[in-house]
mmCIF file of C-alpha atoms in Angstrom:
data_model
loop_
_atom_site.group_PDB
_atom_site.id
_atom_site.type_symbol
_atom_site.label_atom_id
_atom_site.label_comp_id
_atom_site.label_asym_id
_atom_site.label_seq_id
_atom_site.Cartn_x
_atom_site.Cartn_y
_atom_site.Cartn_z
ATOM 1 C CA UNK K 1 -2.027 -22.125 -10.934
ATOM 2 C CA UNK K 2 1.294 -21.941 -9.771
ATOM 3 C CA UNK K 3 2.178 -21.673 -5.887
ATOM 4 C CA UNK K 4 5.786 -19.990 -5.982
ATOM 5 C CA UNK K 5 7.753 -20.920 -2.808
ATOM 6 C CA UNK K 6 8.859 -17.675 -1.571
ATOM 7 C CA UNK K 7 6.887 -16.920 1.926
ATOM 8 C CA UNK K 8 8.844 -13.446 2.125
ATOM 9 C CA UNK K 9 6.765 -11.968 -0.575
ATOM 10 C CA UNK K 10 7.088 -7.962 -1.249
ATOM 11 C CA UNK K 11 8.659 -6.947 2.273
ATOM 12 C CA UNK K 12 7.255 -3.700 1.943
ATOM 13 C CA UNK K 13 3.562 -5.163 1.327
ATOM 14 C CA UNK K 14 4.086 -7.434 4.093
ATOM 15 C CA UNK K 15 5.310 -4.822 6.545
ATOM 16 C CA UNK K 16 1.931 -2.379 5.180
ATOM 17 C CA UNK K 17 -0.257 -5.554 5.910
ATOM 18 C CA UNK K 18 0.390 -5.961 9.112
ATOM 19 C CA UNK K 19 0.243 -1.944 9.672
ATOM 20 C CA UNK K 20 -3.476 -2.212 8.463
ATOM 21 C CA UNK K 21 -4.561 -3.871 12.194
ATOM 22 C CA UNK K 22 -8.287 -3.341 11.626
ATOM 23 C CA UNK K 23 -7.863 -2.920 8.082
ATOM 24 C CA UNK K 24 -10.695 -0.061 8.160
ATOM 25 C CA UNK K 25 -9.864 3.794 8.155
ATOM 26 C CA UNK K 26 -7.086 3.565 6.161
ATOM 27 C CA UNK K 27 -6.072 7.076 4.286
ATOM 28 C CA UNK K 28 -3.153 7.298 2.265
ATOM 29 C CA UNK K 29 -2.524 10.707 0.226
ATOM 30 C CA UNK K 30 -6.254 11.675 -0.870
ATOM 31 C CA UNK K 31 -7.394 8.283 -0.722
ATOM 32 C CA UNK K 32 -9.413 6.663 1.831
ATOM 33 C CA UNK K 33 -10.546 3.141 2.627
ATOM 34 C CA UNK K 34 -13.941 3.335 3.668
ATOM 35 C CA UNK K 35 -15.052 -0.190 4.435
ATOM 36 C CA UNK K 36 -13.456 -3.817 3.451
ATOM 37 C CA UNK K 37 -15.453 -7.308 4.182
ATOM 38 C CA UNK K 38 -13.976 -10.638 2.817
ATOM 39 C CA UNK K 39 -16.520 -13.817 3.134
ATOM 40 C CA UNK K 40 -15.256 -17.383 1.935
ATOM 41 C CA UNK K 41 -17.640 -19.651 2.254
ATOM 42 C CA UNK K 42 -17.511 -23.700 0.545
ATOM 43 C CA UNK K 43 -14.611 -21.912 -1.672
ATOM 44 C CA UNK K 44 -16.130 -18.801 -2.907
ATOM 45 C CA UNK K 45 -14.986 -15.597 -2.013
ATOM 46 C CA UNK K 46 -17.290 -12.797 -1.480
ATOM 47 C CA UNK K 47 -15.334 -9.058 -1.215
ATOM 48 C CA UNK K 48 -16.439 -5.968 -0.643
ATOM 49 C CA UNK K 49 -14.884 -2.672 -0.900
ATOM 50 C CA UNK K 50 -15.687 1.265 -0.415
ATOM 51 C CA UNK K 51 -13.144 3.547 -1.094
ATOM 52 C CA UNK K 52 -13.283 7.496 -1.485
ATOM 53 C CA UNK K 53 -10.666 9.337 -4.072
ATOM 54 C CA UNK K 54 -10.056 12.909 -4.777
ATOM 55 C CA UNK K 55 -10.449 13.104 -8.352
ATOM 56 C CA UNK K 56 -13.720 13.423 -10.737
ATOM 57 C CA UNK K 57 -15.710 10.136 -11.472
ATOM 58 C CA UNK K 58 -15.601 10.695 -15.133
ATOM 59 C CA UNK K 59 -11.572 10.750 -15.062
ATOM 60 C CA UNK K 60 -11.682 7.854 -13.011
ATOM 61 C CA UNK K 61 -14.245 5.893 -15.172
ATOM 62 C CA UNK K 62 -12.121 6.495 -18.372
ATOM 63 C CA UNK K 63 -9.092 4.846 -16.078
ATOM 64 C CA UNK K 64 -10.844 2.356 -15.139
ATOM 65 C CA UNK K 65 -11.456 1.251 -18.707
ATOM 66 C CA UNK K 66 -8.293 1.939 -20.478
ATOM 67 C CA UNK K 67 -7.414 -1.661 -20.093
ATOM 68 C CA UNK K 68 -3.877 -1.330 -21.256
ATOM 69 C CA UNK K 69 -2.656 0.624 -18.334
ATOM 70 C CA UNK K 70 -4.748 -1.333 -15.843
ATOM 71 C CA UNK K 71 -0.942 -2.518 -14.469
ATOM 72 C CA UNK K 72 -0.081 0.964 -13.862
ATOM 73 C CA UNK K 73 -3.137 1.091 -11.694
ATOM 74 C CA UNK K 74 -2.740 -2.164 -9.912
ATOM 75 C CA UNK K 75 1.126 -3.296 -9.912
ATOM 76 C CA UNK K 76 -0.263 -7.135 -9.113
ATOM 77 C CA UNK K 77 -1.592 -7.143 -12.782
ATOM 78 C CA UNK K 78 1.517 -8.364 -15.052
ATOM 79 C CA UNK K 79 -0.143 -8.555 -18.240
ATOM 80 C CA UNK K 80 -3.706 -7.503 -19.842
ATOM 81 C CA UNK K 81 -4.244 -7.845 -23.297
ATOM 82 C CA UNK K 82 -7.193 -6.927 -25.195
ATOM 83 C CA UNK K 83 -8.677 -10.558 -27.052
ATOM 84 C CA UNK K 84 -12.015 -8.842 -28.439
ATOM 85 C CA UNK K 85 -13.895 -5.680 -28.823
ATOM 86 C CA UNK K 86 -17.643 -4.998 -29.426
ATOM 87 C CA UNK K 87 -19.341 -2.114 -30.768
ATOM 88 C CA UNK K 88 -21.217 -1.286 -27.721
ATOM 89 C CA UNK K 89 -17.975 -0.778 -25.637
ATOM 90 C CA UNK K 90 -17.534 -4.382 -24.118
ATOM 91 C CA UNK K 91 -13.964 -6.280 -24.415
ATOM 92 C CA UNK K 92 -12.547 -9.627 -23.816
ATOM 93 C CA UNK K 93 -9.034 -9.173 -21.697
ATOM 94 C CA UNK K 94 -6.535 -11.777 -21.123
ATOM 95 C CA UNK K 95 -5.208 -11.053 -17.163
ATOM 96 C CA UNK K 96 -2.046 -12.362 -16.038
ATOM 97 C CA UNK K 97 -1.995 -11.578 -12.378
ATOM 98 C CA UNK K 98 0.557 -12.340 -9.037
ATOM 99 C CA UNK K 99 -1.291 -12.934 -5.925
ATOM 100 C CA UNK K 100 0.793 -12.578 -2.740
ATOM 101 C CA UNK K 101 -0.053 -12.781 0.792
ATOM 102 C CA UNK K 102 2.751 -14.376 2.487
ATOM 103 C CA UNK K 103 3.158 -16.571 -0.375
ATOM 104 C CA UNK K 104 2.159 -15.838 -3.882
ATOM 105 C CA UNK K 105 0.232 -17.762 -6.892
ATOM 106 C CA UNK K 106 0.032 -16.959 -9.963
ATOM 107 C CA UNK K 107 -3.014 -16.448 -12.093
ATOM 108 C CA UNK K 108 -4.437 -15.760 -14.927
ATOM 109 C CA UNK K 109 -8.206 -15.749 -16.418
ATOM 110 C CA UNK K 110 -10.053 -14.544 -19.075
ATOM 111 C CA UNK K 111 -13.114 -11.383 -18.236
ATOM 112 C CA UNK K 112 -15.933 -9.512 -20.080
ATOM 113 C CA UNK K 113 -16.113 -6.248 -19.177
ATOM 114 C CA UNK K 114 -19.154 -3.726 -19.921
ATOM 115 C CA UNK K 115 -19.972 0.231 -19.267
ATOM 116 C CA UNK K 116 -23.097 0.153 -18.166
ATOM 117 C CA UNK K 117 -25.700 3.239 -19.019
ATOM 118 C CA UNK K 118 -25.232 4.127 -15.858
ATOM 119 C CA UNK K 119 -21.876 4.645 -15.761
ATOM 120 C CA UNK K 120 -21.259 1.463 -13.665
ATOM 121 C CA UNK K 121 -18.523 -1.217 -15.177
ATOM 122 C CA UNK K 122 -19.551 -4.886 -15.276
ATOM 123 C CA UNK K 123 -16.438 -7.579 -14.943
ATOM 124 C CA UNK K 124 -17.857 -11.499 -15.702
ATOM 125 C CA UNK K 125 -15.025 -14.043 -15.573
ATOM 126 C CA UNK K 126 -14.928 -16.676 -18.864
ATOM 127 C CA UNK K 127 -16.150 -19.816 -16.790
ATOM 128 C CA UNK K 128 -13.372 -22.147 -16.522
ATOM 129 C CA UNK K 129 -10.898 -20.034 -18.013
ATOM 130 C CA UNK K 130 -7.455 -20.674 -16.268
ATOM 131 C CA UNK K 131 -7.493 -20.278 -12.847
ATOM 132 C CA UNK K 132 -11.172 -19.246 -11.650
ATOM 133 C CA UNK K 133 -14.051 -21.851 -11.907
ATOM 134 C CA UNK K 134 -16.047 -18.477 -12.362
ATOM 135 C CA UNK K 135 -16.323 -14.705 -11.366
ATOM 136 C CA UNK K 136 -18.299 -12.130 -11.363
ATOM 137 C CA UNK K 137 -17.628 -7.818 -10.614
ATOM 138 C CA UNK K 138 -19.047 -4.873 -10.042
ATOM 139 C CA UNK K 139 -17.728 -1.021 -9.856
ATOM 140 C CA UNK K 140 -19.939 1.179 -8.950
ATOM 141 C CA UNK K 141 -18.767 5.300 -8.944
ATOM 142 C CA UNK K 142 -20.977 7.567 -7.487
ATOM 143 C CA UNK K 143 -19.856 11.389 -7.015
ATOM 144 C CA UNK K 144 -18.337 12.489 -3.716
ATOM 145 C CA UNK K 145 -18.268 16.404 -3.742
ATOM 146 C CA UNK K 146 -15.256 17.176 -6.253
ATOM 147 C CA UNK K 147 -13.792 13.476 -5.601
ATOM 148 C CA UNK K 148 -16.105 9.847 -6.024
ATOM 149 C CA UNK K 149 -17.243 7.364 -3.955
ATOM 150 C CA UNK K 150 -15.931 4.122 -5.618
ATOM 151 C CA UNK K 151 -17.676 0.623 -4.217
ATOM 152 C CA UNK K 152 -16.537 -2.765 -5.566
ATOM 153 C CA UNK K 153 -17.982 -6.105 -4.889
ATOM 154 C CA UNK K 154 -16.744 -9.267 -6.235
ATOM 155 C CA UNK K 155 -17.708 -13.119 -6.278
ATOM 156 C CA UNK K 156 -14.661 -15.582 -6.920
ATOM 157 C CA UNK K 157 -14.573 -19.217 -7.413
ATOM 158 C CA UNK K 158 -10.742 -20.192 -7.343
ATOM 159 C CA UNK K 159 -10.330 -23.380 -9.712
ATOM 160 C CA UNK K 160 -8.365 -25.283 -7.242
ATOM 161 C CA UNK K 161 -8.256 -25.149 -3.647
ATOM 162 C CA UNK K 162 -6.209 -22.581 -1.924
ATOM 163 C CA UNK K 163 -4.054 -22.653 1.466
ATOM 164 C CA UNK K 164 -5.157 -21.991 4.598
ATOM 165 C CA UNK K 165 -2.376 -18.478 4.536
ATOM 166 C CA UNK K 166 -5.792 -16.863 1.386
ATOM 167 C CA UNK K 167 -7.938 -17.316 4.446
ATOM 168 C CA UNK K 168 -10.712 -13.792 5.052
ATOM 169 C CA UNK K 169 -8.837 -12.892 8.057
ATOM 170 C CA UNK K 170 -5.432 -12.144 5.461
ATOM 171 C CA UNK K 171 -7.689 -11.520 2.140
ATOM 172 C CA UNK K 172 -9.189 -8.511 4.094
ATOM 173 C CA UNK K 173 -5.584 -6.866 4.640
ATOM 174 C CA UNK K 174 -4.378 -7.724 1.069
ATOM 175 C CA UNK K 175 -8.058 -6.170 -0.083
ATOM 176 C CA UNK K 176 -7.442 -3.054 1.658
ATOM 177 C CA UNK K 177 -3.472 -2.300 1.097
ATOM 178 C CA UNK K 178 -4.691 -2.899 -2.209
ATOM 179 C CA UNK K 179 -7.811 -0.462 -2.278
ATOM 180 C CA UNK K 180 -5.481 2.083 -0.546
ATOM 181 C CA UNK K 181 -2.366 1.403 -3.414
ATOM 182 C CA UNK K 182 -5.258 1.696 -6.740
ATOM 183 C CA UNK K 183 -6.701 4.581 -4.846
ATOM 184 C CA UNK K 184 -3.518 6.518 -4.963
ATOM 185 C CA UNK K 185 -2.932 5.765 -8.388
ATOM 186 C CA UNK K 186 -5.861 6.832 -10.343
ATOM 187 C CA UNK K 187 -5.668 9.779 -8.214
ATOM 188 C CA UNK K 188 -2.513 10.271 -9.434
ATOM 189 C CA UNK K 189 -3.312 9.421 -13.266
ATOM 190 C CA UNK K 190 -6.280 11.432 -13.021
ATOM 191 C CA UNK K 191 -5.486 14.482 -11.423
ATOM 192 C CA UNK K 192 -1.207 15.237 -11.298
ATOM 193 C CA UNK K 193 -1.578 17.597 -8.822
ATOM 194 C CA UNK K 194 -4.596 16.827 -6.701
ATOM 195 C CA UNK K 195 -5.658 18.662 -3.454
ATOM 196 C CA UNK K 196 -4.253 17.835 -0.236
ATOM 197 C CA UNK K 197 -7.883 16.442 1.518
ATOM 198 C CA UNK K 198 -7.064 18.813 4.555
ATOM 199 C CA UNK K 199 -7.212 21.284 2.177
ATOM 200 C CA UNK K 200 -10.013 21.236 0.251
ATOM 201 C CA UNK K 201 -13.113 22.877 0.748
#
């Protein structure tokens, strides 16, 4: 993992972070941070997050999966590529990733992910594999109305020990500008001209 000295990372991000405050509440277009909780404990990093978007969970599903515009949903994600593919739906991706808080690492890892029957998606990091002793992801998208209710939870097991400045008190923030930033874009991608939330019924 590399630690790249620059500790004024993303002004703009920076500035947002410390807008969060509570880091709970947070609405931005249609979107809506519901609920955010980061636990580290020995070096494992539990997260948590509940977010509610204005656009159908099937369109958001199908965004969710299309793993070669994954960066367009998450701008930290600099490179996915698509290793394997199985019958049943499940892939092998290759993540390249930049990480900043007030500094930033760089990471990368390898990840099975799997549609469930249910409709769920299943993310299980390749042990060992570059920078994550091992990992293991859950989305869950349950319908909200016209919009959907989108939960994910996470386990993380960084391979090498991280600064104090990737403490839970700053991995909450980054978790919800985050949740607020992929929010607004697969409400975008989904649904190009979706209804103002004061708006709809």
């Amino acid at each position: 993992m590399k630690l790249v000295a620059r500790y004024i990372c993303r002004a703009g991000r920076i500035g947002l972070l410390l807008l969060v405050g509570c880091g709970l509440g947070l609405e931005a277009d249609g979107a809506e941070v519901l609920n955010v909780v980061v636990r580290e404990q020995q070096g494992r990093y539990e997260l948590h997050s509940e977010v509610l978007i204005l656009a159908p969970a099937p369109e958001v599903r199908a965004l969710l999966m299309d793993f070669e515009n994954l960066p367009r949903i998450n701008p930290d994600l600099k490179r996915v590529r698509v290793l394997d593919r199985k019958h049943d739906g499940e892939a092998r991706l290759g993540i390249v990733a930049e990480f900043c808080l007030l500094a930033c690492l760089d990471l990368n890892w390898v990840q099975d992910v799997r549609l469930q029957p249910g409709g769920d998606i299943a993310v299980a990091i390749e042990p060992n594999s570059g920078d994550f002793r091992q990992g293991n992801g859950h989305w869950r998208l349950l319908p909200a109305g016209t919009g959907t209710r989108l939960i994910y939870t996470v386990e993380l097991t960084p391979n090498v020990w991280l600064p104090p400045v990737f403490g839970p008190w700053l991995m909450k923030r980054k978790m919800a500008v985050e949740a607020v930033e992929t929010s607004r874009a697969l409400e975008r991608m989904a649904v190009p001209n979706p209804i103002p939330r004061a708006a709809a019924p």
